[in-house]
Coordinates of C-alpha atoms in Angstrom, one line a residue:
Chain L
E1 CA 92.6 -3.0 -12.2
I2 CA 92.6 -6.7 -12.8
V3 CA 91.3 -9.6 -10.6
L4 CA 93.7 -13.0 -10.3
T5 CA 91.0 -15.3 -8.8
Q6 CA 92.4 -18.7 -7.3
S7 CA 91.6 -21.9 -7.1
P8 CA 91.0 -23.9 -5.0
A9 CA 92.3 -21.7 -1.4
T10 CA 93.1 -25.0 -0.2
L11 CA 94.6 -28.2 -1.5
S12 CA 95.2 -31.3 -0.1
L13 CA 97.0 -34.2 -1.8
S14 CA 99.1 -36.3 -0.5
P15 CA 103.4 -37.2 -2.0
G16 CA 103.2 -38.2 -5.0
E17 CA 100.2 -36.9 -6.4
R18 CA 99.4 -35.0 -9.1
A19 CA 98.2 -30.9 -8.3
T20 CA 96.2 -28.8 -10.5
L21 CA 95.7 -25.0 -9.1
S22 CA 93.5 -22.6 -11.4
C23 CA 93.7 -18.5 -12.0
R24 CA 91.5 -16.8 -13.5
A25 CA 91.9 -13.4 -14.9
S26 CA 88.9 -10.9 -14.4
Q27 CA 89.8 -9.7 -18.0
S28 CA 92.5 -11.1 -20.8
V29 CA 96.5 -10.7 -19.3
S30 CA 97.5 -12.6 -22.7
S31 CA 100.5 -14.7 -21.9
Y32 CA 101.6 -12.8 -19.7
L33 CA 100.8 -14.6 -16.8
A34 CA 103.8 -16.4 -13.8
W35 CA 103.7 -18.1 -10.9
Y36 CA 105.4 -18.3 -7.3
Q37 CA 106.0 -20.5 -4.8
Q38 CA 106.2 -19.0 -1.5
K39 CA 107.1 -21.3 2.0
P40 CA 106.8 -19.9 5.1
G41 CA 109.0 -18.1 6.5
Q42 CA 110.6 -17.1 3.0
A43 CA 110.8 -14.9 -0.3
P44 CA 108.8 -16.3 -3.3
R45 CA 110.2 -18.3 -6.0
L46 CA 109.4 -17.5 -9.5
L47 CA 108.3 -21.1 -11.1
I48 CA 106.6 -20.1 -14.3
Y49 CA 106.9 -16.8 -16.3
D50 CA 104.7 -15.9 -19.6
A51 CA 102.5 -19.0 -18.4
S52 CA 104.6 -21.9 -19.5
N53 CA 108.1 -20.8 -19.3
R54 CA 109.9 -22.9 -16.0
A55 CA 112.3 -20.0 -14.4
T56 CA 116.0 -21.3 -14.2
G57 CA 116.6 -24.1 -12.3
I58 CA 112.6 -25.1 -11.7
P59 CA 112.6 -29.4 -11.7
A60 CA 110.2 -30.1 -14.8
R61 CA 107.5 -31.4 -12.7
F62 CA 106.4 -28.2 -12.9
S63 CA 104.1 -27.3 -15.8
G64 CA 101.7 -24.1 -17.1
S65 CA 99.3 -23.8 -19.1
G66 CA 96.6 -20.9 -20.2
S67 CA 96.1 -18.2 -22.1
G68 CA 93.7 -15.2 -22.2
T69 CA 91.9 -15.2 -18.5
D70 CA 92.3 -18.8 -17.5
F71 CA 95.8 -20.4 -16.5
T72 CA 96.6 -23.7 -14.7
L73 CA 99.7 -24.6 -12.9
T74 CA 100.1 -28.5 -12.8
I75 CA 102.3 -30.3 -10.3
S76 CA 103.1 -33.8 -11.9
S77 CA 104.0 -35.4 -9.0
L78 CA 104.0 -34.3 -5.6
E79 CA 107.6 -34.1 -3.4
P80 CA 107.8 -32.9 0.5
E81 CA 108.9 -30.5 -0.9
D82 CA 106.3 -28.7 -3.0
F83 CA 104.0 -28.0 0.5
A84 CA 103.6 -24.7 0.1
V85 CA 101.5 -21.5 -1.0
Y86 CA 101.1 -20.7 -4.4
Y87 CA 100.8 -17.4 -6.3
C88 CA 99.9 -16.3 -9.4
Q89 CA 100.7 -12.6 -11.2
Q90 CA 99.7 -10.9 -14.2
R91 CA 101.9 -8.0 -15.9
N92 CA 99.6 -7.3 -18.5
N93 CA 97.9 -4.8 -17.4
W94 CA 99.4 -1.7 -14.6
P95 CA 99.4 -2.2 -12.1
P96 CA 100.7 -6.3 -11.4
T97 CA 98.8 -8.0 -9.6
F98 CA 98.5 -11.2 -7.6
G99 CA 96.1 -13.7 -6.8
Q100 CA 95.4 -14.3 -3.1
G101 CA 97.2 -17.6 -2.9
T102 CA 96.4 -21.2 -3.0
R103 CA 97.7 -23.3 0.2
L104 CA 99.1 -26.8 -0.7
E105 CA 98.4 -29.1 2.3
I106 CA 99.7 -32.6 2.7
K107 CA 96.6 -34.7 3.2
Chain N
E1 CA 125.3 -16.1 -7.0
V2 CA 122.5 -13.2 -6.7
Q3 CA 121.4 -11.8 -4.2
V4 CA 119.6 -8.6 -2.4
L5 CA 119.1 -7.6 0.9
E6 CA 116.9 -5.7 2.3
S7 CA 117.5 -3.3 5.3
G8 CA 115.6 -0.1 7.3
G9 CA 112.8 -1.5 8.6
G10 CA 110.8 -1.6 11.6
L11 CA 108.6 0.5 14.3
V12 CA 106.5 3.3 12.9
Q13 CA 103.7 5.9 14.4
P14 CA 101.3 6.5 11.8
G15 CA 102.2 9.6 9.9
G16 CA 106.0 8.9 10.1
S17 CA 108.7 7.9 7.6
L18 CA 111.2 5.3 7.0
R19 CA 113.2 4.7 4.6
L20 CA 114.5 1.1 2.7
S21 CA 117.2 0.0 1.3
C22 CA 118.2 -2.6 -0.6
A23 CA 121.1 -3.8 -1.3
A24 CA 122.5 -5.9 -5.0
S25 CA 125.5 -7.9 -5.3
G26 CA 126.1 -10.9 -7.5
F27 CA 125.0 -9.3 -11.2
T28 CA 125.3 -5.9 -12.5
F29 CA 122.8 -4.3 -11.0
S30 CA 122.1 -1.1 -13.6
T31 CA 121.2 -4.0 -16.0
Y32 CA 118.2 -5.0 -14.4
A33 CA 114.7 -3.2 -13.2
M34 CA 113.7 -3.6 -9.5
S35 CA 110.6 -3.9 -7.6
W36 CA 109.3 -3.5 -3.9
V37 CA 106.7 -6.2 -3.3
R38 CA 105.2 -6.1 -0.1
Q39 CA 103.4 -8.9 2.3
A40 CA 100.9 -7.4 5.5
P41 CA 101.5 -10.2 7.5
G42 CA 99.1 -13.4 7.0
K43 CA 98.2 -12.2 3.9
G44 CA 99.1 -12.3 -0.4
L45 CA 101.6 -10.6 -2.3
E46 CA 101.0 -6.7 -3.3
W47 CA 103.2 -5.2 -5.6
V48 CA 104.3 -1.9 -4.9
S49 CA 106.8 0.0 -6.9
A50 CA 109.1 -0.8 -9.5
I51 CA 112.2 1.4 -11.4
G52 CA 113.6 0.8 -14.7
G53 CA 117.7 0.0 -14.8
S54 CA 119.1 3.5 -15.5
G55 CA 116.4 4.6 -12.9
A56 CA 114.9 7.2 -15.2
A57 CA 111.0 5.3 -15.3
T58 CA 109.4 4.4 -12.3
Y59 CA 106.1 3.2 -11.5
Y60 CA 103.5 3.1 -7.9
L61 CA 100.9 1.6 -7.3
D62 CA 97.6 4.6 -6.7
S63 CA 97.4 4.0 -2.8
V64 CA 101.1 5.0 -2.1
K65 CA 101.7 7.2 -5.6
G66 CA 102.4 10.5 -3.9
R67 CA 103.5 8.9 -0.7
F68 CA 106.5 6.3 -1.5
T69 CA 109.8 7.3 -3.8
I70 CA 111.4 4.6 -5.2
S71 CA 115.3 5.1 -6.3
R72 CA 118.6 3.6 -7.0
D73 CA 122.4 4.4 -7.0
N74 CA 124.2 2.2 -9.7
S75 CA 127.1 3.2 -8.0
K76 CA 126.9 1.2 -4.9
N77 CA 124.7 -1.1 -6.2
M78 CA 121.7 0.2 -4.0
L79 CA 117.7 0.2 -3.8
Y80 CA 115.7 2.2 -1.2
L81 CA 112.1 3.3 -1.3
Q82 CA 111.3 6.3 0.9
M83 CA 107.9 5.7 2.6
N84 CA 106.8 8.8 4.3
S85 CA 102.8 9.5 5.6
L86 CA 102.6 6.0 6.6
R87 CA 99.2 4.2 7.6
A88 CA 98.4 1.6 9.6
E89 CA 97.9 -0.1 6.5
D90 CA 101.5 0.0 5.4
T91 CA 102.2 -2.4 7.7
A92 CA 104.1 -5.5 5.7
V93 CA 107.4 -7.6 5.0
Y94 CA 109.0 -5.4 2.2
Y95 CA 110.6 -7.6 -0.1
C96 CA 112.9 -5.7 -2.6
A97 CA 113.3 -8.1 -6.6
R98 CA 115.2 -8.2 -9.6
D99 CA 113.3 -8.1 -12.5
G100 CA 114.5 -9.7 -16.3
G101 CA 116.3 -7.6 -17.2
S102 CA 116.8 -3.4 -18.0
I103 CA 112.9 -2.4 -18.9
T104 CA 110.6 -2.9 -16.4
V105 CA 108.5 -5.8 -17.0
V106 CA 107.8 -7.2 -13.3
I107 CA 108.8 -11.3 -14.2
L108 CA 110.6 -10.4 -10.7
Y109 CA 113.2 -13.9 -10.4
H110 CA 115.2 -13.2 -7.6
W111 CA 113.4 -11.8 -4.0
G112 CA 115.5 -11.0 -0.8
Q113 CA 114.3 -12.1 2.4
G114 CA 112.3 -9.4 3.2
T115 CA 112.0 -6.2 6.5
L116 CA 109.2 -5.5 8.4
V117 CA 107.4 -2.5 8.4
T118 CA 105.4 -2.0 11.8
V119 CA 103.0 1.6 11.7
S120 CA 101.9 1.5 15.1
S121 CA 101.0 4.5 17.6

């Protein structure tokens, strides 16, 4: 099973700042990595799939990069609604696995 | 509008059974693979099971294999998860999620709001 390690566990930033979230895989997942956003009491929402493709309706301030074992989700300028928990997920190997999450909180 | 709505959660004793349902609307159900993903209270996400659009291909997390069965009724736009021999560690919110196409690739584009399963005596 592929283990995804997200860092940092918690990121404290202010609206307008740039956020950089990391996801590292225990072995290569090629480009088969997605990012999801989850707000309290809500279902997860797909943001990015296959490392760098934005899902339909996702604002351009969200971008993904990386391949192999190291991936990054970047939010270029934080909006108040962006403060949430973010998960990465790989689909290169069975079973699909998620990272433990990064909590993005308001500083 | 794509919608998926889970139901069937509740409190069950260890060793008991429960069947979750997911009602889909707003898309051609038979042309999309579906997954179940769970989230234990205060914890992260864990993929549980998936099924292809035709229902022929099914996939399971090792820890639920032999205990859980995923199925679908394309005539009713319904997805199911039959859960037997439930354990305390199965306690979680269970989400139904739609994939990107008929083949299971586990890119989960649309999610329901979840249904809570609590396994406790």
